[in-house]
mmCIF file of C-alpha atoms in Angstrom:
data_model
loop_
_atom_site.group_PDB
_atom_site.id
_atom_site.type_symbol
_atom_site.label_atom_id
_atom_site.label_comp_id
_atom_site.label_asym_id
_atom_site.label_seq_id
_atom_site.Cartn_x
_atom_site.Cartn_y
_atom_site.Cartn_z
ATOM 1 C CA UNK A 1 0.000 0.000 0.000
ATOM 2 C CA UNK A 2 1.160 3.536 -0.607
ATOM 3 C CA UNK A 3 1.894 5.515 1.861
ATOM 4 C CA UNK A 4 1.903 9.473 1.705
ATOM 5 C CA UNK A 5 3.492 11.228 4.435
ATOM 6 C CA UNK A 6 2.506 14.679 5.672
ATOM 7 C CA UNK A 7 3.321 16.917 8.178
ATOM 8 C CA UNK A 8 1.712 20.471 9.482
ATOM 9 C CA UNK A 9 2.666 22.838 11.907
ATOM 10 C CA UNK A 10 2.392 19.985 14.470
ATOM 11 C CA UNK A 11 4.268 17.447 12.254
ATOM 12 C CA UNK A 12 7.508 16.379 12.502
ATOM 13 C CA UNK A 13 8.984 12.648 11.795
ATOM 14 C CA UNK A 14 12.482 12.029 14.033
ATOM 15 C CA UNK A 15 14.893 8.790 13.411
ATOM 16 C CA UNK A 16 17.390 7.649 15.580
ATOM 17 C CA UNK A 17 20.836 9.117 13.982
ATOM 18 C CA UNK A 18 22.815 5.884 14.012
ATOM 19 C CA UNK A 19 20.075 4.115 11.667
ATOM 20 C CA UNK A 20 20.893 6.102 8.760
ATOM 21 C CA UNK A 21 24.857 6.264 8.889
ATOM 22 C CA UNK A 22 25.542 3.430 6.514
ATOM 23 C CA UNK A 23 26.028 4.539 2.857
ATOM 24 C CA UNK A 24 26.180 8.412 3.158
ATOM 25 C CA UNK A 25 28.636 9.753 1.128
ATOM 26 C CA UNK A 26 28.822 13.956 1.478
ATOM 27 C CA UNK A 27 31.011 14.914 4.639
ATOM 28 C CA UNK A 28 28.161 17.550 6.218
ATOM 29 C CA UNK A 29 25.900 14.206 6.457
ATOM 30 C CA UNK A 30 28.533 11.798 8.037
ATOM 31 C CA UNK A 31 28.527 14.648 10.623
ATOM 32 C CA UNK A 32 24.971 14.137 11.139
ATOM 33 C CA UNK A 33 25.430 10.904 12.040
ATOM 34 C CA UNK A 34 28.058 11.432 14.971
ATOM 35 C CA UNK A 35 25.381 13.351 16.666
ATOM 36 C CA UNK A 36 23.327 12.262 19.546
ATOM 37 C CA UNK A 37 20.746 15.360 20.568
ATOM 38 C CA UNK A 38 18.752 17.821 18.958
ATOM 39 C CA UNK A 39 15.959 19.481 18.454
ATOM 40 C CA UNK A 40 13.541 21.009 15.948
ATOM 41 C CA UNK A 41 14.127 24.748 15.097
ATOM 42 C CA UNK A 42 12.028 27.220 15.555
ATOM 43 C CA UNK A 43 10.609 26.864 11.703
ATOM 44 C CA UNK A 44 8.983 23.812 12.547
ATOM 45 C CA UNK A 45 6.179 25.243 12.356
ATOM 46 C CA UNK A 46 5.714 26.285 8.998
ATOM 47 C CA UNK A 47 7.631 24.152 7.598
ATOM 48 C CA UNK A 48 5.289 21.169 8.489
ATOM 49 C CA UNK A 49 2.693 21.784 6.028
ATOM 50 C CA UNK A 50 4.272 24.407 3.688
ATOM 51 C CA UNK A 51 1.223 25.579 2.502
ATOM 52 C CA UNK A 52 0.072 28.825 4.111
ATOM 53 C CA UNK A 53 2.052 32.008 5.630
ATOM 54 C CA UNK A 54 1.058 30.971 9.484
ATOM 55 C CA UNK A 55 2.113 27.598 10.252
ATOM 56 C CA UNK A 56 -1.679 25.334 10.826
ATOM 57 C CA UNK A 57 -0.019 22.056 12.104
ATOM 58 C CA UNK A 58 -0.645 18.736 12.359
ATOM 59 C CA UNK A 59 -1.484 14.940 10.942
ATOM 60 C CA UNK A 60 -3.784 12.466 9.888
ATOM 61 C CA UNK A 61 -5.344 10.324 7.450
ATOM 62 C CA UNK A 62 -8.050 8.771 6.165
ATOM 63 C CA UNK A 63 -10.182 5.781 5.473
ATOM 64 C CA UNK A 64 -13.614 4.737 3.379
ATOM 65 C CA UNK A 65 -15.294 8.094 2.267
ATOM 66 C CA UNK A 66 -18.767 8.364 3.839
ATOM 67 C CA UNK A 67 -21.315 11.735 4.205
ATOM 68 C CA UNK A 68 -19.384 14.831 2.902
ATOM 69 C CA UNK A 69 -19.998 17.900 4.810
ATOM 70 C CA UNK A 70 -18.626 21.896 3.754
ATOM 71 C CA UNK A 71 -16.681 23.981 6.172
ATOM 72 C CA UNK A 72 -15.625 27.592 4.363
ATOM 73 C CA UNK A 73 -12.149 28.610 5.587
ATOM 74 C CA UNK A 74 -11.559 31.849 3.788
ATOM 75 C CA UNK A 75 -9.086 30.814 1.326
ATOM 76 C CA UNK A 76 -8.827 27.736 -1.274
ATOM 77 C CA UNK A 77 -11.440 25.334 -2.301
ATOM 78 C CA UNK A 78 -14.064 24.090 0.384
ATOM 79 C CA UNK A 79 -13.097 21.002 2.225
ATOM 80 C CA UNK A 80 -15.013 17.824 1.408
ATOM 81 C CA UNK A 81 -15.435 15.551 4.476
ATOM 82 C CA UNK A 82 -14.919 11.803 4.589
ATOM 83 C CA UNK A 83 -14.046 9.616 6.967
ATOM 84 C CA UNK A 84 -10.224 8.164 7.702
ATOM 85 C CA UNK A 85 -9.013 5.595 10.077
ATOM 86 C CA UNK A 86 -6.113 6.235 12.171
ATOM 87 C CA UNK A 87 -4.046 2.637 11.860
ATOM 88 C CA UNK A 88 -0.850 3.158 13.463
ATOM 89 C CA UNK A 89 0.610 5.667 15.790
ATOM 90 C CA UNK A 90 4.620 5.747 16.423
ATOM 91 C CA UNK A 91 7.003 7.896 18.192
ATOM 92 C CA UNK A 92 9.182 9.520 15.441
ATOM 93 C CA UNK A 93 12.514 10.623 17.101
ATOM 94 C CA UNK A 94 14.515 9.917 20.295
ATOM 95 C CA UNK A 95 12.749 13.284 22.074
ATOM 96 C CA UNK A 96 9.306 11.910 21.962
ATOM 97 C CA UNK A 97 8.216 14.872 20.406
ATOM 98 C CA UNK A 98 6.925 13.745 16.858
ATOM 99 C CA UNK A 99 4.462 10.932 15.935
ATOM 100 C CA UNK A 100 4.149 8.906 12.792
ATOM 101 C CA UNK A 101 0.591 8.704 12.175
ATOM 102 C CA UNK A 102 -1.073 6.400 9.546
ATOM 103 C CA UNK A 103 -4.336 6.528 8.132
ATOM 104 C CA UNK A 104 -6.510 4.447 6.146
ATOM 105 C CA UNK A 105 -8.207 6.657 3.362
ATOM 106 C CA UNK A 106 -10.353 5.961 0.191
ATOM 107 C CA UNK A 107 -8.986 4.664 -3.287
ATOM 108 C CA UNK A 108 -10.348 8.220 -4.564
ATOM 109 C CA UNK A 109 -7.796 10.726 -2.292
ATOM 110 C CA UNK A 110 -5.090 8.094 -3.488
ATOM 111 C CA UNK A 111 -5.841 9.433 -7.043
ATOM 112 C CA UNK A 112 -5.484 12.820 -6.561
ATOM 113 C CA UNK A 113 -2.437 13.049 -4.785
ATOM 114 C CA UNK A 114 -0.553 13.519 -8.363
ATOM 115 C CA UNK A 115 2.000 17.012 -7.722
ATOM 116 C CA UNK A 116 4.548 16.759 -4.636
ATOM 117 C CA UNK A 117 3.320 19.739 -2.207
ATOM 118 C CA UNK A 118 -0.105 19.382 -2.325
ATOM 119 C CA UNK A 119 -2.025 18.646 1.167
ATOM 120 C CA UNK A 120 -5.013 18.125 2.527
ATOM 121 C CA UNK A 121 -6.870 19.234 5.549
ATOM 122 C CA UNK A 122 -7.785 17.611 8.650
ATOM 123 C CA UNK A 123 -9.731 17.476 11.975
ATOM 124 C CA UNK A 124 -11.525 15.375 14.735
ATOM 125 C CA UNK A 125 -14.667 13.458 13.626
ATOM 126 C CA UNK A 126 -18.174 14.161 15.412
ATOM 127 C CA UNK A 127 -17.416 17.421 16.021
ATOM 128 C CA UNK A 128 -19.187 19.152 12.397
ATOM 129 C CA UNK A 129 -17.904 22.609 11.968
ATOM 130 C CA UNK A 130 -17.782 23.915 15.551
ATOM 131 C CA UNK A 131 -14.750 26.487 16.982
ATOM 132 C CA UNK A 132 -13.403 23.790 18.640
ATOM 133 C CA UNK A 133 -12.818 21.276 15.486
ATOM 134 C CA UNK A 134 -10.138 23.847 13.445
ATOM 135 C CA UNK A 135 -8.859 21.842 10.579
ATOM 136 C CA UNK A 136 -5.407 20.564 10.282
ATOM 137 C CA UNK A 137 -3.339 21.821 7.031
ATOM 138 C CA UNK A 138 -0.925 18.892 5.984
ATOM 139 C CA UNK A 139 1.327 18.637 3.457
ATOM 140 C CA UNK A 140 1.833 15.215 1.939
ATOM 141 C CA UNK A 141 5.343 14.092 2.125
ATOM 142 C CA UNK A 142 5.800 10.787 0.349
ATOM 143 C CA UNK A 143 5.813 10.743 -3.514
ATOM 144 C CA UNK A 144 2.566 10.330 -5.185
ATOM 145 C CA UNK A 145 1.806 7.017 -6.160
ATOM 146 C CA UNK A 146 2.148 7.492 -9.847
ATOM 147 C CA UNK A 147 5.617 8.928 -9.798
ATOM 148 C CA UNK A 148 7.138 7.008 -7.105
ATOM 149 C CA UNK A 149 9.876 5.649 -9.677
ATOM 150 C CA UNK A 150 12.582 3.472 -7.964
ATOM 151 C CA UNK A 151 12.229 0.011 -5.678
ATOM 152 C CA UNK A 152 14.470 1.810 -3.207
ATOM 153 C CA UNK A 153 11.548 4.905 -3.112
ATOM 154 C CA UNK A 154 8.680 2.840 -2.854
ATOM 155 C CA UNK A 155 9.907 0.201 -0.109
ATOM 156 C CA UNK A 156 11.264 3.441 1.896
ATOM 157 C CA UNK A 157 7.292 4.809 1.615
ATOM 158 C CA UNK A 158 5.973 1.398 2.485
ATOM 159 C CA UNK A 159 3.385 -0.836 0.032
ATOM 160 C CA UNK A 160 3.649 -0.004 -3.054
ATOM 161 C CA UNK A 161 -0.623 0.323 -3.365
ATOM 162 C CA UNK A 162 -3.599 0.485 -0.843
ATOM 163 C CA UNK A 163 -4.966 3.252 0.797
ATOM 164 C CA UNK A 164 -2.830 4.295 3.395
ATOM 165 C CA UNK A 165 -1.480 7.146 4.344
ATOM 166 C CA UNK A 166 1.034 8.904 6.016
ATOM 167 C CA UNK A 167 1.832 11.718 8.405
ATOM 168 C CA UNK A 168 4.729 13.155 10.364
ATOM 169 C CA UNK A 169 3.078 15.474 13.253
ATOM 170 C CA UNK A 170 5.386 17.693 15.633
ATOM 171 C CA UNK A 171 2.940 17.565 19.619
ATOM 172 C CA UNK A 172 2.082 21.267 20.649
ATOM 173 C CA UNK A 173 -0.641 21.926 23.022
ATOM 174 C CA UNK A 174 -3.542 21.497 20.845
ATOM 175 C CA UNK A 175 -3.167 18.647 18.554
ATOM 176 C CA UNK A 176 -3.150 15.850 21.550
ATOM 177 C CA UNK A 177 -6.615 14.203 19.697
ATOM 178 C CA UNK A 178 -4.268 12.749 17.166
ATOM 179 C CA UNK A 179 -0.726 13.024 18.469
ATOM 180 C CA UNK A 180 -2.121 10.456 20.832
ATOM 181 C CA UNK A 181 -4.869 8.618 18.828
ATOM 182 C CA UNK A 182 -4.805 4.958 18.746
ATOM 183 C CA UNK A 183 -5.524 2.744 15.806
ATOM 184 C CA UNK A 184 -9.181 2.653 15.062
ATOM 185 C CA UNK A 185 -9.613 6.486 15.833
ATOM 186 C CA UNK A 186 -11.991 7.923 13.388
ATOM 187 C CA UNK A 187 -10.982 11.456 11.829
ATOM 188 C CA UNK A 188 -12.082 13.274 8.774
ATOM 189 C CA UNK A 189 -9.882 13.963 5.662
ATOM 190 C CA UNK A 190 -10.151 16.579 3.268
ATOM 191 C CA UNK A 191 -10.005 16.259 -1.006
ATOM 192 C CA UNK A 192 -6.447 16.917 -1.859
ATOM 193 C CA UNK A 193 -6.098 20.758 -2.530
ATOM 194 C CA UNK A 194 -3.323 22.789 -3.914
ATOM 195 C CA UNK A 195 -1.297 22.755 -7.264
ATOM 196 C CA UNK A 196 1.948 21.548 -5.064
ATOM 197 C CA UNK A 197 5.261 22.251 -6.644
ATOM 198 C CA UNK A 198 5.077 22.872 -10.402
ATOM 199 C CA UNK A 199 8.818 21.167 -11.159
ATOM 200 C CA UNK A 200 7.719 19.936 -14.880
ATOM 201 C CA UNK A 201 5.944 23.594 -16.050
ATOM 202 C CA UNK A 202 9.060 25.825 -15.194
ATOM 203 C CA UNK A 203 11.803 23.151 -14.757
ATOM 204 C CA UNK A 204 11.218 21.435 -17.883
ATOM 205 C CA UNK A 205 11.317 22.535 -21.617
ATOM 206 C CA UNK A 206 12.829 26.071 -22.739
ATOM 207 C CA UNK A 207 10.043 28.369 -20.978
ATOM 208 C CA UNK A 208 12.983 30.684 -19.461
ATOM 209 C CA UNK A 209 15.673 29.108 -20.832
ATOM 210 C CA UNK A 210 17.096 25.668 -21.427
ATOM 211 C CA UNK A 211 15.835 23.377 -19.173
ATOM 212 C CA UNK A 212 17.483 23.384 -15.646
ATOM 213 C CA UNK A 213 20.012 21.303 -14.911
ATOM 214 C CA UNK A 214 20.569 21.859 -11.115
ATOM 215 C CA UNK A 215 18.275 21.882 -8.460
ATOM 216 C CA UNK A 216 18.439 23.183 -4.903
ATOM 217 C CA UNK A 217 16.398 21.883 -2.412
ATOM 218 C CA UNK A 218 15.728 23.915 1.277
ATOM 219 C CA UNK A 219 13.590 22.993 4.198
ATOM 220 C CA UNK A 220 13.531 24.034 7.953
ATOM 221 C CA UNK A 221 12.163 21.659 10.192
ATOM 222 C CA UNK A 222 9.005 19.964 9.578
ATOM 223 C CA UNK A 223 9.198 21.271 6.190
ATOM 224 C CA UNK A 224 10.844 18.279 4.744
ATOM 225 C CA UNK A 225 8.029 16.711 4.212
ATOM 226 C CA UNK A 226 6.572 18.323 0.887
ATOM 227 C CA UNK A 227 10.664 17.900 0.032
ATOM 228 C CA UNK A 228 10.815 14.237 0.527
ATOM 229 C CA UNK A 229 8.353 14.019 -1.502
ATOM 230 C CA UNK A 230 9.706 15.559 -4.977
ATOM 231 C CA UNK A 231 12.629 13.378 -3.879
ATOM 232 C CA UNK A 232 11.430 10.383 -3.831
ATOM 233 C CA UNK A 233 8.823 11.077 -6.637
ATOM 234 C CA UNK A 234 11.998 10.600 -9.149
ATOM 235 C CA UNK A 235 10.341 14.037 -10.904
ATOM 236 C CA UNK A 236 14.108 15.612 -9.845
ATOM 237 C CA UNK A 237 16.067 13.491 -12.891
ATOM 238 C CA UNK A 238 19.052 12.881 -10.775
ATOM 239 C CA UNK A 239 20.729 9.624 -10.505
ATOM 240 C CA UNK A 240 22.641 7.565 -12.664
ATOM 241 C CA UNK A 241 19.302 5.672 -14.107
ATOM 242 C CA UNK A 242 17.938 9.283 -15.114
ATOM 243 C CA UNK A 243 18.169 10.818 -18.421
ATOM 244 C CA UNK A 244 17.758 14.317 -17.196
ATOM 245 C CA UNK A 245 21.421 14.826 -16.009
ATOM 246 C CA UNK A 246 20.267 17.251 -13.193
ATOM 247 C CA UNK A 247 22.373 17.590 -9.984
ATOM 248 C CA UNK A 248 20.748 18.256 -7.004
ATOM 249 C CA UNK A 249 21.485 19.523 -3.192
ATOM 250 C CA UNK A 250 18.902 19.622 -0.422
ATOM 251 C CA UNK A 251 20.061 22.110 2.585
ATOM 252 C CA UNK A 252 17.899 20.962 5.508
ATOM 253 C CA UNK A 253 18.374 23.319 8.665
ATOM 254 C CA UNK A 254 17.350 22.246 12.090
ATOM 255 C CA UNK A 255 17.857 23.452 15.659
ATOM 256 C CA UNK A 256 20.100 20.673 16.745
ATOM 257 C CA UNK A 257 20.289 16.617 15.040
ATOM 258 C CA UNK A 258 17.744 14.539 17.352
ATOM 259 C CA UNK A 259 14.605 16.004 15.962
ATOM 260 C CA UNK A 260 15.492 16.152 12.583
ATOM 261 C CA UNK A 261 13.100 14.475 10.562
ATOM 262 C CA UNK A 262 13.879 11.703 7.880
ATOM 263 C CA UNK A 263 17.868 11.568 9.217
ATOM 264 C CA UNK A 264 17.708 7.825 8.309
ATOM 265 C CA UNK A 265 16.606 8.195 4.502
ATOM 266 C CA UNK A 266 19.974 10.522 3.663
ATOM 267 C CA UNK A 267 21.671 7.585 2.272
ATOM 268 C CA UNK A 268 18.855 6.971 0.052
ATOM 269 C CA UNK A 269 18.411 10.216 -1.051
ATOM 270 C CA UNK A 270 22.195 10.416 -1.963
ATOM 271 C CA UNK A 271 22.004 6.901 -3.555
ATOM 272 C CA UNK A 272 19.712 8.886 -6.009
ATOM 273 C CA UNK A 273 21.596 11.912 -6.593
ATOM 274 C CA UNK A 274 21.110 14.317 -3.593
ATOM 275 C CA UNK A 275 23.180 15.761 -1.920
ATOM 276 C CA UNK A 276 22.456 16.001 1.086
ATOM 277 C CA UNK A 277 23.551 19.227 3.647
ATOM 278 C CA UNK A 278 22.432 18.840 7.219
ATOM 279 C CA UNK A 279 22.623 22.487 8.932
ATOM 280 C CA UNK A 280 22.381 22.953 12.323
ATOM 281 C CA UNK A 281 21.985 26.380 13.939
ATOM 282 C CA UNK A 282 21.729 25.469 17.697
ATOM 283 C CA UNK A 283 25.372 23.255 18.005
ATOM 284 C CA UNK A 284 26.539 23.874 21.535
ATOM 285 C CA UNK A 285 23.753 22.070 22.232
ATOM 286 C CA UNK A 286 24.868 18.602 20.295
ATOM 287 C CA UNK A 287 26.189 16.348 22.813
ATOM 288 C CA UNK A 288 29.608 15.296 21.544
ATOM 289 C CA UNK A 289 29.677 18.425 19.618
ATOM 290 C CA UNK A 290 28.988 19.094 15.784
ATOM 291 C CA UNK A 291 31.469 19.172 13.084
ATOM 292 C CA UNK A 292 28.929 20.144 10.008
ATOM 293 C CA UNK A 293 27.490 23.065 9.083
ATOM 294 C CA UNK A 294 25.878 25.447 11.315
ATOM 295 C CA UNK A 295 23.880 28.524 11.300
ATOM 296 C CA UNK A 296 20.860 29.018 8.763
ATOM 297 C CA UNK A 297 20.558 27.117 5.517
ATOM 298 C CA UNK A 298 20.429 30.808 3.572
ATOM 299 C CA UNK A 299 23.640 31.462 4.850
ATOM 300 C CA UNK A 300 24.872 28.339 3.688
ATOM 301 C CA UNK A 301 23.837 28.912 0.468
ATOM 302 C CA UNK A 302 25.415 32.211 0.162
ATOM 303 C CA UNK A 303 28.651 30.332 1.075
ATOM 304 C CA UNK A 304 28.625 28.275 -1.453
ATOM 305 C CA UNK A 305 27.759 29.871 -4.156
ATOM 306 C CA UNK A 306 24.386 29.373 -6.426
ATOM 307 C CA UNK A 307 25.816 27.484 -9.462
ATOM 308 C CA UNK A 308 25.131 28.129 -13.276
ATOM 309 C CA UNK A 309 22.060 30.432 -12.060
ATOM 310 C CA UNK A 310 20.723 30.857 -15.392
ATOM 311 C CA UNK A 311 20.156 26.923 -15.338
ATOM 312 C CA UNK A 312 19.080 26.295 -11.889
ATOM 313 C CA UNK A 313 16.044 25.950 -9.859
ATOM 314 C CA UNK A 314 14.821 25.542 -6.567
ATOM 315 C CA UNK A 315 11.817 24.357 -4.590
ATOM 316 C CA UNK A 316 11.668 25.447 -0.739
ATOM 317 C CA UNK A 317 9.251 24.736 2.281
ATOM 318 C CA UNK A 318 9.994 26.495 5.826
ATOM 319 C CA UNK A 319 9.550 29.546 7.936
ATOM 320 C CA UNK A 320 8.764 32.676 5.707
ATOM 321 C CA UNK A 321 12.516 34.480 6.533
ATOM 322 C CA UNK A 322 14.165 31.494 4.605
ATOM 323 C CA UNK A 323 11.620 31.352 1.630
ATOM 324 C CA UNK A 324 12.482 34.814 1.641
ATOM 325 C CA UNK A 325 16.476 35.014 2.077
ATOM 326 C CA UNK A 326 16.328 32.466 -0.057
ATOM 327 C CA UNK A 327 14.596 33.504 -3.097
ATOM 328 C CA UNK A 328 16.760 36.821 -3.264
ATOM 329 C CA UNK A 329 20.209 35.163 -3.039
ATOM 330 C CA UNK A 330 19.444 33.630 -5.882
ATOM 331 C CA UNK A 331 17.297 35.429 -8.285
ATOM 332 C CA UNK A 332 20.172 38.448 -7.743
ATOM 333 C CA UNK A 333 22.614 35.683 -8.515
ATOM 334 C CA UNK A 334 20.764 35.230 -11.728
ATOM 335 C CA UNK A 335 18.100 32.510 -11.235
ATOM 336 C CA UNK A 336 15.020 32.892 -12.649
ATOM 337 C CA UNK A 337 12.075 33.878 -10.686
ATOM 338 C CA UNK A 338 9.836 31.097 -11.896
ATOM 339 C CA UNK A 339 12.280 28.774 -11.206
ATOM 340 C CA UNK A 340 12.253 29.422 -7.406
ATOM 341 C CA UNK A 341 9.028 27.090 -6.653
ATOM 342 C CA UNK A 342 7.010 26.791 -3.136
ATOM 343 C CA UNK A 343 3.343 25.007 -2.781
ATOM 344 C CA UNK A 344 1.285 27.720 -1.686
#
């Protein structure tokens, strides 16, 4: 069964830093891997769903559709109600502070999850449209299930069909009902909403100029998510099985190493071609200290350097200062503007 992974405000997924030190190449990620502690930066938050300018976090997923109710939130289409079934419930890092929550959903959201960075939305069942039963805003975080491309992708996303889903949710105060749900919970699931990332419009073809053949990846926090999933959607053309050519380099910033979601599928994801550039802006507080990069990812990048700008393009989910930072080192460097891509 395929399983999507999302993660709002409230979503985060955490591994266990020795289970992904086997098989990573870059220096920056073996440095990852000596580290014990960490934490989640502040740009957790937004980064979670990617979707909106004030982070709405947390998880779920869903099950057989039943009675579809409307609830007008002021932007985007109206949510469409079904039911999901929570079917698992994990802790997702050594702190205990995210969950990996799995939901059974119907064949039809399945279908249109088709664009890496699109979400849904997400609340407590029973509870109709009342002030206390504020949706959830998820983005999905493993590939789609039509572009998931490689054995390695689809065994690190779980069965390979079904209709289960996936998502990574970071605990705050309010989202206990399904940071702590157990399997059989019933919650409701929105359509899938939002265009997501649009790689193959303005990375593709000769729209600004030839087609790019380097892409830079950025998330803070919980904003992997969307990320992982253009990764492992094989839409990036990296790797040596792809006939694109494209380099790629994902700088992923977190407070300290512990709570840094999806530590364990960096070998993967430089197995296929990314490169992968842990950056850690809290590192007096690593145990055992840190040897990689530190700071913010934005200064990172204007360390290194944006390369061939004219043939380059980016895709970015965090807190609004990187998207930001971000977007003006490199379209003064010479990038493109429509080649500097976020989901919302």
């Amino acid at each position: 069964m395929t399983k999507f992974l999302a993660i709002g405000a409230a979503a985060v997924l955490c591994c266990q830093a020795s289970a992904f030190a086997p098989g990573i190449s870059s220096p920056v990620a073996k440095s990852l891997v000596a580290s014990d502690t960490s934490r989640v930066g502040a740009g957790a938050a937004y980064a979670a769903f990617g979707l909106v300018a004030s982070p709405l976090p947390s998880t779920g997923n869903a099950a057989a559709s039943s009675s579809r109710t409307v609830l007008f939130m002021g932007w985007g289409p109206d949510p469409e109600w079904s039911t999901a079934t929570v079917s698992g419930n994990e802790v997702a890092c050594p702190s205990g502070s995210c969950v990996t929550v799995t939901v059974t959903v119907s064949p039809d959201l399945i279908d249109e999850f088709a664009v890496p960075g699109q979400y849904v939305q997400l609340r407590q069942s029973g509870l109709g449209d009342s002030d206390d039963n504020k949706p959830l805003f998820l983005a999905i975080a493993s590939p789609p299930a039509a572009s998931s491309s490689t054995d390695e992708a689809d065994a690190a996303a779980g069965p390979s069909s079904g209709t289960e889903i996936e998502f990574l949710i970071k605990k705050t105060d309010n989202n206990g009902w399904i940071t702590s749900a157990t399997p059989g919970t019933s919650v409701e699931i929105s359509q899938v909403m939002g265009g997501g990332f649009p790689m193959e419009e303005n990375f593709e073809g000769f729209k600004f100029d030839f087609p790019t053949q380097n892409v830079l990846l950025f998330a803070t926090g919980s904003g992997i998510a969307p990320i992982r999933s253009v990764i492992e959607s094989g839409l990036l053309g990296t790797g040596p099985d792809s006939s694109a050519g494209r380099t790629a380099r994902l700088y992923y910033g977190a407070s300290t190493p512990d709570d840094m979601p999806y530590a364990e599928r960096f070998a993967q994801w430089e197995s296929s071609g990314v490169e992968v550039v842990p950056v850690i802006s809290r590192p007096e507080e690593v145990d055992g200290g840190w040897s990689g990069r530190a700071g913010y990812i934005q200064n990172a990048l204007e360390e290194d350097g944006v390369p061939i700008p004219r043939n380059t393009g980016a895709v970015l989910c965090g807190v609004k200062g990187m998207c930001e930072s971000v977007k003006d080192i490199m379209t003064q460097a010479g990038t493109f503007e429509g080649r500097v891509l976020t989901n919302f």
